[in-house]
Amino acid sequence: MPLLHRKPFVPRKPPPDLKIDEQIFFCRLTNEVFRDYDEFFERTMLCNSLVWSCSLTGRSGLTYQEAVDSEDRARKVLETFPVPLQVPVLYLAALTRRPRLSDVCDDVYAFLKDRMLVGETVEVQRGTSRVSCTVLRVIPPASPPKPPPAAATNGDPDVIVINGDDSDQEEAANSPVSPGGHKFGPNPDSFQYWVQPLEGANKEPFMAKADNICRKKGLYTRDKNKLFIKMHCVPGSGLWVVKTEDVVRANLRTLNFSRYWPGPLPQFSSSPIKTKEPKKRSLSSEGGSASSSQDSPKKKKKPEGASAEKKKKEKKEKKEKKEKEAKPMME
């Protein structure tokens, strides 16, 4: 439903006591019924005013019909959003801590644009031709060998070494920082993909390097990503969060992201929550200003009439003085 002055618009319901043979005025745009012509005319003028906005894309300065058309186009675009990416995108959006929706979308897109997930349909360069394949498995780069546990004890037999399950967190923490300040783990070019062709006679799975694999052009774009996230996220407590019904539907609380991507979970950079604080005036400043205003004497303004008479008098005296000086010279 289009937004009116950036707020949800709720069409009025038909009167409960409406009779079958009663003459009414019907607004085709909003499917509303009016008994009074003036109200019908006001609604028609409002629908043709540039005060509507699209609830999906955020475009403003539209008429009601233009906003409806914009939402229809946005829904058609959402229908083409890749199904294998829907749950991972929501999961990644839940990991962000951003007060602005555009920052949430940029964070998720920055992680996924160079990483293909399990279940996606991709294009693989195989020899001289491109083949459509499904990603069956993502193989991470071989990690360097870890030092034996005795090395961490420094030879002290009383030290107990505990091997926890936080290796992924340590790997993400020690990973290089991206331009946006995020930590995404190993370079995506170092991963390999076990893929299966969807076409052709030979459908045997094979290994593909990261530089030979990509998504189909236009399948996953920045605009599609933003539109999908805006559809499933809402602002709450100063941050954009995934809607509760989507969290439950996708089982995000119990989801194991390693089924889509074997690397460590991304650590997105966070933004501070901006809160508007009311301006407070200190008592000392108020007291100081009050005392200074009391201490400083007020200058009395001279009446305008008196100053004008004084100027005339001074001018007359100067003229008489010049005449007296000029008389002896004449003689």
Coordinates of N, CA and C in Angstrom, one line a residue, residues 124-317:
V124 N 30.1 -21.3 -14.8 CA 31.5 -21.7 -14.6 C 32.2 -21.8 -16.0
Q125 N 33.3 -21.2 -16.0 CA 34.1 -21.2 -17.3 C 34.9 -22.6 -17.3
R126 N 34.4 -23.4 -18.3 CA 35.0 -24.7 -18.4 C 35.6 -24.9 -19.8
G127 N 36.9 -24.7 -19.9 CA 37.5 -24.7 -21.2 C 37.2 -23.4 -21.9
T128 N 36.6 -23.5 -23.1 CA 36.2 -22.3 -23.9 C 34.7 -22.0 -23.8
S129 N 34.0 -22.7 -23.0 CA 32.6 -22.5 -22.9 C 32.1 -22.2 -21.4
R130 N 31.0 -21.6 -21.3 CA 30.4 -21.4 -19.9 C 29.3 -22.4 -19.7
V131 N 29.3 -23.0 -18.5 CA 28.4 -24.0 -18.1 C 27.6 -23.6 -16.9
S132 N 26.3 -23.7 -16.9 CA 25.4 -23.5 -15.8 C 25.5 -24.7 -14.8
C133 N 25.9 -24.3 -13.6 CA 26.1 -25.4 -12.6 C 25.5 -25.0 -11.2
T134 N 25.3 -26.1 -10.4 CA 24.8 -25.9 -9.0 C 26.0 -26.1 -8.1
V135 N 26.2 -25.2 -7.1 CA 27.2 -25.4 -6.1 C 26.8 -26.4 -5.1
L136 N 27.6 -27.5 -5.1 CA 27.4 -28.6 -4.2 C 28.1 -28.4 -2.9
R137 N 29.3 -27.9 -3.0 CA 30.1 -27.7 -1.8 C 31.2 -26.7 -2.0
V138 N 31.5 -26.0 -0.9 CA 32.6 -24.9 -1.0 C 33.7 -25.4 -0.2
I139 N 34.9 -25.5 -0.8 CA 36.1 -26.0 -0.1 C 37.0 -24.8 0.3
P140 N 37.2 -24.6 1.6 CA 38.0 -23.5 2.1 C 39.4 -23.8 1.8
P141 N 40.3 -22.7 1.9 CA 41.7 -22.9 1.7 C 42.3 -23.7 2.8
A142 N 43.4 -24.4 2.5 CA 44.1 -25.2 3.6 C 44.6 -24.3 4.6
S143 N 44.2 -24.5 5.9 CA 44.8 -23.6 7.0 C 46.2 -24.1 7.4
P144 N 47.0 -23.1 7.8 CA 48.4 -23.5 8.2 C 48.3 -24.4 9.4
P145 N 49.3 -25.3 9.6 CA 49.3 -26.2 10.7 C 49.5 -25.4 12.0
K146 N 48.7 -25.9 13.0 CA 48.7 -25.2 14.3 C 49.9 -25.8 15.2
P147 N 50.4 -25.0 16.0 CA 51.5 -25.5 16.9 C 50.9 -26.5 17.9
P148 N 51.7 -27.5 18.3 CA 51.2 -28.5 19.3 C 50.9 -27.9 20.6
P149 N 49.9 -28.5 21.3 CA 49.5 -27.9 22.6 C 50.6 -27.7 23.6
A150 N 51.7 -28.5 23.5 CA 52.8 -28.3 24.5 C 53.5 -27.0 24.3
A151 N 53.4 -26.4 23.1 CA 54.1 -25.2 22.8 C 53.5 -24.0 23.5
A152 N 52.2 -24.1 23.8 CA 51.5 -23.0 24.5 C 51.7 -23.1 26.0
T153 N 52.2 -24.2 26.5 CA 52.4 -24.3 28.0 C 53.8 -23.8 28.4
N154 N 54.7 -23.5 27.4 CA 56.0 -23.1 27.7 C 56.7 -24.1 28.6
G155 N 56.4 -25.4 28.5 CA 57.1 -26.4 29.3 C 56.6 -26.5 30.7
D156 N 55.6 -25.8 31.1 CA 55.1 -25.8 32.4 C 54.1 -27.0 32.5
P157 N 54.4 -28.0 33.3 CA 53.5 -29.2 33.4 C 52.2 -28.9 34.1
D158 N 52.1 -27.7 34.9 CA 50.9 -27.4 35.7 C 49.9 -26.6 34.8
V159 N 50.3 -26.2 33.6 CA 49.4 -25.5 32.8 C 48.5 -26.4 32.0
I160 N 47.2 -26.2 32.0 CA 46.2 -27.0 31.3 C 45.7 -26.3 30.1
V161 N 45.9 -26.9 28.9 CA 45.4 -26.3 27.7 C 44.1 -26.9 27.3
I162 N 43.1 -26.0 27.0 CA 41.8 -26.4 26.7 C 41.5 -26.0 25.2
N163 N 41.2 -27.0 24.3 CA 40.9 -26.7 22.9 C 39.4 -26.5 22.8
G164 N 39.0 -25.2 22.7 CA 37.6 -24.9 22.5 C 37.2 -25.0 21.1
D165 N 35.9 -24.5 20.8 CA 35.3 -24.6 19.5 C 35.3 -23.1 18.9
D166 N 36.2 -22.3 19.4 CA 36.1 -20.9 18.9 C 37.2 -20.6 17.8
S167 N 37.6 -21.7 17.1 CA 38.6 -21.5 16.1 C 38.1 -20.6 15.0
D168 N 36.8 -20.7 14.6 CA 36.2 -19.8 13.6 C 36.3 -18.4 14.0
Q169 N 35.9 -18.1 15.3 CA 36.0 -16.7 15.7 C 37.4 -16.2 15.7
E170 N 38.3 -17.0 16.1 CA 39.7 -16.5 16.1 C 40.2 -16.3 14.7
E171 N 39.8 -17.1 13.7 CA 40.2 -16.9 12.3 C 39.6 -15.6 11.8
A172 N 38.3 -15.4 12.1 CA 37.7 -14.1 11.7 C 38.4 -12.9 12.3
A173 N 38.7 -13.0 13.6 CA 39.3 -11.9 14.3 C 40.7 -11.6 13.7
N174 N 41.4 -12.6 13.3 CA 42.8 -12.4 12.8 C 42.8 -12.2 11.3
S175 N 41.6 -12.2 10.6 CA 41.6 -12.0 9.2 C 41.8 -10.5 8.8
P176 N 42.2 -10.3 7.6 CA 42.5 -8.9 7.2 C 41.2 -8.1 7.2
V177 N 41.3 -6.8 7.4 CA 40.2 -5.9 7.5 C 39.9 -5.4 6.1
S178 N 38.6 -5.4 5.7 CA 38.2 -5.0 4.4 C 38.1 -3.4 4.4
P179 N 37.9 -2.8 3.2 CA 37.9 -1.3 3.2 C 36.8 -0.7 4.1
G180 N 35.7 -1.5 4.3 CA 34.6 -1.0 5.1 C 34.8 -1.2 6.6
G181 N 35.9 -1.8 7.0 CA 36.2 -2.0 8.4 C 35.7 -3.4 8.8
H182 N 35.2 -4.2 7.9 CA 34.7 -5.6 8.3 C 35.9 -6.6 8.3
K183 N 35.6 -7.7 9.0 CA 36.5 -8.9 8.9 C 35.7 -10.1 8.4
F184 N 36.0 -10.4 7.2 CA 35.3 -11.5 6.4 C 36.0 -12.8 6.4
G185 N 37.2 -12.9 7.0 CA 37.9 -14.2 6.9 C 38.8 -14.2 5.7
P186 N 39.2 -15.4 5.3 CA 40.2 -15.6 4.2 C 39.7 -14.9 2.9
N187 N 40.6 -14.7 2.0 CA 40.3 -14.1 0.7 C 39.3 -15.0 -0.1
P188 N 38.2 -14.5 -0.6 CA 37.3 -15.4 -1.4 C 37.9 -16.0 -2.6
D189 N 39.0 -15.5 -3.1 CA 39.7 -16.1 -4.3 C 40.4 -17.3 -3.9
S190 N 40.6 -17.6 -2.7 CA 41.4 -18.8 -2.2 C 40.5 -20.0 -2.0
F191 N 39.1 -19.8 -2.2 CA 38.2 -20.9 -2.0 C 38.0 -21.6 -3.4
Q192 N 37.6 -22.9 -3.3 CA 37.3 -23.7 -4.5 C 35.8 -24.2 -4.4
Y193 N 35.2 -24.5 -5.5 CA 33.8 -24.9 -5.5 C 33.6 -26.3 -6.2
W194 N 32.9 -27.2 -5.5 CA 32.5 -28.4 -6.1 C 31.2 -28.3 -6.7
V195 N 31.1 -28.3 -8.1 CA 29.9 -27.9 -8.8 C 29.4 -29.1 -9.7
Q196 N 28.1 -29.0 -10.0 CA 27.6 -30.0 -10.9 C 26.9 -29.4 -12.1
P197 N 27.2 -29.7 -13.3 CA 26.5 -29.1 -14.5 C 25.1 -29.4 -14.5
L198 N 24.3 -28.5 -15.0 CA 22.8 -28.6 -15.2 C 22.4 -29.0 -16.6
E199 N 23.3 -28.8 -17.5 CA 23.0 -29.0 -19.0 C 24.1 -29.9 -19.6
G200 N 23.8 -30.5 -20.7 CA 24.8 -31.2 -21.4 C 24.8 -32.7 -21.1
A201 N 25.5 -33.5 -21.8 CA 25.6 -34.9 -21.6 C 26.4 -35.3 -20.4
N202 N 27.5 -34.6 -20.2 CA 28.4 -34.9 -19.0 C 27.9 -34.1 -17.8
K203 N 27.3 -34.7 -16.9 CA 26.8 -34.0 -15.7 C 27.6 -34.4 -14.4
E204 N 28.8 -34.9 -14.6 CA 29.7 -35.3 -13.5 C 30.2 -34.0 -12.8
P205 N 30.1 -34.0 -11.5 CA 30.6 -32.9 -10.7 C 32.1 -32.7 -10.9
F206 N 32.6 -31.5 -10.8 CA 34.0 -31.2 -11.0 C 34.3 -30.0 -10.1
M207 N 35.6 -29.8 -9.9 CA 36.2 -28.7 -9.1 C 36.4 -27.5 -10.0
A208 N 36.0 -26.3 -9.4 CA 36.2 -25.0 -10.1 C 36.8 -24.0 -9.2
K209 N 37.8 -23.3 -9.7 CA 38.4 -22.2 -8.9 C 37.5 -21.0 -8.9
A210 N 37.8 -20.1 -7.9 CA 37.0 -19.0 -7.7 C 37.0 -18.0 -8.8
D211 N 38.2 -17.9 -9.5 CA 38.2 -17.0 -10.6 C 37.5 -17.5 -11.9
N212 N 37.0 -18.7 -11.9 CA 36.3 -19.3 -13.0 C 34.8 -19.4 -12.8
I213 N 34.3 -18.8 -11.7 CA 32.9 -19.0 -11.3 C 32.3 -17.6 -11.1
C214 N 31.1 -17.4 -11.5 CA 30.4 -16.2 -11.2 C 28.9 -16.4 -11.3
R215 N 28.1 -15.4 -10.8 CA 26.7 -15.5 -10.9 C 26.3 -15.0 -12.3
K216 N 25.1 -15.4 -12.7 CA 24.5 -14.8 -14.0 C 24.3 -13.3 -13.8
K217 N 24.6 -12.6 -14.9 CA 24.5 -11.1 -14.8 C 23.0 -10.7 -14.5
G218 N 22.9 -9.8 -13.5 CA 21.6 -9.3 -13.1 C 20.9 -10.2 -12.1
L219 N 21.4 -11.4 -11.8 CA 20.7 -12.3 -10.9 C 20.7 -11.8 -9.4
Y220 N 21.9 -11.3 -9.0 CA 22.0 -10.7 -7.6 C 22.7 -9.4 -7.8
T221 N 21.9 -8.3 -7.6 CA 22.5 -7.0 -7.7 C 22.3 -6.2 -6.4
R222 N 23.0 -5.1 -6.4 CA 22.9 -4.2 -5.2 C 21.5 -3.7 -4.9
D223 N 20.8 -3.4 -6.0 CA 19.4 -2.9 -5.9 C 18.4 -4.0 -5.4
K224 N 18.6 -5.2 -6.0 CA 17.8 -6.3 -5.6 C 18.0 -6.7 -4.1
N225 N 19.3 -6.6 -3.7 CA 19.7 -6.9 -2.3 C 19.0 -5.9 -1.4
K226 N 19.0 -4.6 -1.7 CA 18.4 -3.6 -0.9 C 16.9 -3.7 -0.8
L227 N 16.3 -4.0 -1.9 CA 14.9 -4.2 -2.0 C 14.4 -5.4 -1.1
F228 N 15.2 -6.5 -1.2 CA 14.8 -7.7 -0.4 C 15.0 -7.4 1.1
I229 N 16.1 -6.8 1.5 CA 16.3 -6.5 2.9 C 15.3 -5.5 3.4
K230 N 14.9 -4.5 2.6 CA 13.9 -3.5 3.1 C 12.6 -4.2 3.3
M231 N 12.3 -5.2 2.5 CA 11.0 -5.9 2.6 C 10.9 -6.7 3.9
H232 N 12.1 -7.2 4.4 CA 12.1 -8.1 5.6 C 12.7 -7.5 6.8
C233 N 13.0 -6.3 6.8 CA 13.6 -5.6 8.0 C 12.8 -4.4 8.4
V234 N 12.9 -4.1 9.7 CA 12.2 -3.0 10.3 C 13.2 -2.3 11.3
P235 N 13.0 -1.0 11.5 CA 13.8 -0.3 12.5 C 13.3 -0.6 13.9
G236 N 14.3 -0.9 14.8 CA 13.9 -1.2 16.2 C 15.0 -0.9 17.2
S237 N 14.8 -0.1 18.2 CA 15.8 0.2 19.2 C 17.0 0.9 18.6
G238 N 16.7 1.7 17.5 CA 17.8 2.5 16.9 C 18.6 1.7 15.8
L239 N 18.3 0.4 15.7 CA 19.0 -0.4 14.7 C 18.0 -1.1 13.8
W240 N 18.4 -1.4 12.5 CA 17.5 -2.2 11.6 C 17.7 -3.7 11.9
V241 N 16.6 -4.3 12.2 CA 16.6 -5.8 12.5 C 15.6 -6.5 11.6
V242 N 15.8 -7.8 11.5 CA 14.9 -8.7 10.7 C 13.6 -8.8 11.4
K243 N 12.5 -8.8 10.6 CA 11.2 -9.0 11.2 C 11.1 -10.3 12.0
T244 N 10.3 -10.2 13.1 CA 10.2 -11.4 13.9 C 9.6 -12.6 13.2
E245 N 8.6 -12.3 12.3 CA 8.0 -13.5 11.6 C 9.0 -14.1 10.7
D246 N 9.9 -13.3 10.1 CA 10.9 -13.8 9.2 C 12.0 -14.6 10.0
V247 N 12.3 -14.1 11.2 CA 13.3 -14.9 12.0 C 12.7 -16.3 12.3
V248 N 11.4 -16.3 12.7 CA 10.8 -17.6 13.0 C 10.7 -18.5 11.7
R249 N 10.3 -17.9 10.6 CA 10.0 -18.7 9.4 C 11.3 -19.3 8.9
A250 N 12.4 -18.5 9.0 CA 13.7 -19.0 8.4 C 14.6 -19.7 9.5
N251 N 14.1 -19.8 10.7 CA 14.8 -20.5 11.8 C 16.2 -19.9 12.0
L252 N 16.3 -18.6 12.0 CA 17.6 -17.9 12.0 C 18.3 -18.1 13.4
R253 N 17.5 -18.3 14.4 CA 18.2 -18.5 15.8 C 18.9 -19.8 15.9
T254 N 18.5 -20.8 15.1 CA 19.2 -22.1 15.2 C 19.9 -22.4 13.9
L255 N 20.0 -21.5 13.0 CA 20.6 -21.8 11.7 C 22.1 -21.9 11.8
N256 N 22.7 -22.9 11.2 CA 24.1 -23.1 11.1 C 24.6 -22.6 9.7
F257 N 25.3 -21.5 9.7 CA 25.6 -20.8 8.5 C 26.7 -21.6 7.7
S258 N 27.3 -22.5 8.3 CA 28.4 -23.3 7.7 C 27.8 -24.2 6.6
R259 N 26.5 -24.4 6.6 CA 25.9 -25.2 5.5 C 25.9 -24.5 4.2
Y260 N 26.0 -23.1 4.3 CA 26.1 -22.3 3.1 C 27.5 -21.9 2.7
W261 N 28.3 -21.6 3.8 CA 29.6 -21.0 3.6 C 30.5 -21.6 4.7
P262 N 31.6 -22.2 4.3 CA 32.4 -22.9 5.3 C 33.4 -22.0 6.1
G263 N 33.6 -20.8 5.7 CA 34.5 -19.9 6.4 C 33.9 -19.4 7.7
P264 N 34.7 -18.6 8.4 CA 34.2 -18.0 9.7 C 33.1 -17.0 9.4
L265 N 32.3 -16.8 10.4 CA 31.2 -15.8 10.3 C 31.8 -14.4 10.2
P266 N 31.2 -13.6 9.3 CA 31.7 -12.2 9.1 C 31.5 -11.4 10.4
Q267 N 32.5 -10.5 10.6 CA 32.3 -9.6 11.7 C 32.2 -8.2 11.1
F268 N 30.9 -7.7 11.1 CA 30.6 -6.4 10.4 C 31.0 -5.3 11.4
S269 N 31.4 -4.2 10.8 CA 31.7 -3.0 11.7 C 30.3 -2.4 12.1
S270 N 30.3 -1.8 13.2 CA 29.0 -1.3 13.7 C 29.1 0.2 13.7
S271 N 27.9 0.8 13.8 CA 27.8 2.3 13.8 C 27.1 2.7 15.1
P272 N 27.5 3.8 15.7 CA 26.8 4.2 17.0 C 25.4 4.7 16.7
I273 N 24.6 4.4 17.7 CA 23.2 4.8 17.6 C 23.1 6.3 18.0
K274 N 22.5 7.1 17.1 CA 22.3 8.5 17.3 C 21.0 8.8 18.0
T275 N 21.2 9.4 19.2 CA 20.0 9.8 20.0 C 19.9 11.3 20.1
K276 N 18.7 11.8 19.9 CA 18.6 13.3 20.1 C 18.4 13.6 21.5
E277 N 19.3 14.4 22.1 CA 19.2 14.8 23.5 C 18.6 16.2 23.5
P278 N 17.7 16.5 24.4 CA 17.1 17.8 24.6 C 18.2 18.8 25.1
K279 N 18.1 20.0 24.6 CA 19.1 21.0 25.0 C 18.8 21.5 26.4
K280 N 19.8 21.3 27.3 CA 19.6 21.8 28.7 C 20.4 23.0 28.9
R281 N 19.7 24.0 29.5 CA 20.4 25.3 29.9 C 20.8 25.2 31.4
S282 N 22.1 25.5 31.6 CA 22.6 25.4 32.9 C 22.1 26.5 33.8
L283 N 22.0 26.2 35.1 CA 21.5 27.2 36.0 C 22.4 28.4 36.1
S284 N 23.8 28.0 36.1 CA 24.8 29.1 36.3 C 24.7 30.1 35.1
S285 N 24.5 29.6 33.9 CA 24.5 30.5 32.8 C 23.2 31.4 32.9
E286 N 22.1 30.7 33.3 CA 20.8 31.5 33.4 C 21.0 32.6 34.5
G287 N 21.6 32.1 35.7 CA 21.8 33.1 36.7 C 22.7 34.2 36.4
G288 N 23.8 33.8 35.6 CA 24.8 34.8 35.2 C 24.2 35.8 34.3
S289 N 23.4 35.3 33.3 CA 22.8 36.2 32.4 C 21.8 37.1 33.0
A290 N 21.1 36.5 34.0 CA 20.1 37.3 34.7 C 20.7 38.4 35.6
S291 N 21.9 38.1 36.3 CA 22.5 39.0 37.1 C 23.2 40.1 36.3
S292 N 23.8 39.7 35.1 CA 24.4 40.7 34.3 C 23.4 41.7 33.7
S293 N 22.2 41.1 33.4 CA 21.2 42.0 32.9 C 20.7 43.0 34.0
Q294 N 20.7 42.5 35.3 CA 20.3 43.4 36.3 C 21.3 44.4 36.7
D295 N 22.6 44.0 36.6 CA 23.7 44.9 37.0 C 23.9 46.0 36.0
S296 N 23.8 45.6 34.7 CA 24.1 46.7 33.7 C 22.9 47.7 33.7
P297 N 23.3 48.9 33.9 CA 22.2 49.9 33.8 C 21.7 50.1 32.4
K298 N 20.4 50.4 32.3 CA 19.8 50.6 31.0 C 20.0 52.1 30.6
K299 N 20.5 52.2 29.4 CA 20.7 53.6 28.9 C 19.3 54.2 28.5
K300 N 19.1 55.4 28.9 CA 17.9 56.1 28.6 C 18.0 56.7 27.2
K301 N 17.0 56.4 26.4 CA 17.0 56.9 25.1 C 16.4 58.4 25.1
K302 N 17.1 59.2 24.5 CA 16.7 60.6 24.4 C 15.5 60.7 23.4
P303 N 14.6 61.5 23.7 CA 13.5 61.7 22.7 C 14.0 62.2 21.4
E304 N 13.4 61.8 20.3 CA 13.8 62.2 19.0 C 13.6 63.6 18.8
G305 N 12.5 64.2 19.4 CA 12.2 65.6 19.1 C 13.3 66.5 19.7
A306 N 13.8 66.2 20.9 CA 14.8 67.1 21.6 C 16.1 67.1 20.8
S307 N 16.5 65.9 20.3 CA 17.8 65.9 19.6 C 17.7 66.7 18.3
A308 N 16.5 66.7 17.7 CA 16.3 67.4 16.4 C 16.4 68.9 16.7
E309 N 15.8 69.4 17.7 CA 15.8 70.8 18.1 C 17.2 71.3 18.4
K310 N 18.0 70.4 19.1 CA 19.4 70.7 19.5 C 20.2 70.9 18.2
K311 N 20.0 70.0 17.2 CA 20.8 70.1 16.0 C 20.5 71.4 15.2
K312 N 19.2 71.8 15.2 CA 18.8 73.0 14.6 C 19.5 74.2 15.2
K313 N 19.5 74.2 16.6 CA 20.1 75.3 17.3 C 21.6 75.4 17.1
E314 N 22.3 74.3 17.0 CA 23.7 74.3 16.8 C 24.0 74.8 15.4
K315 N 23.2 74.4 14.4 CA 23.3 74.9 13.0 C 23.1 76.4 12.9
K316 N 22.1 76.9 13.6 CA 21.8 78.3 13.6 C 23.0 79.1 14.2
E317 N 23.5 78.6 15.3 CA 24.6 79.3 16.0 C 25.9 79.4 15.1

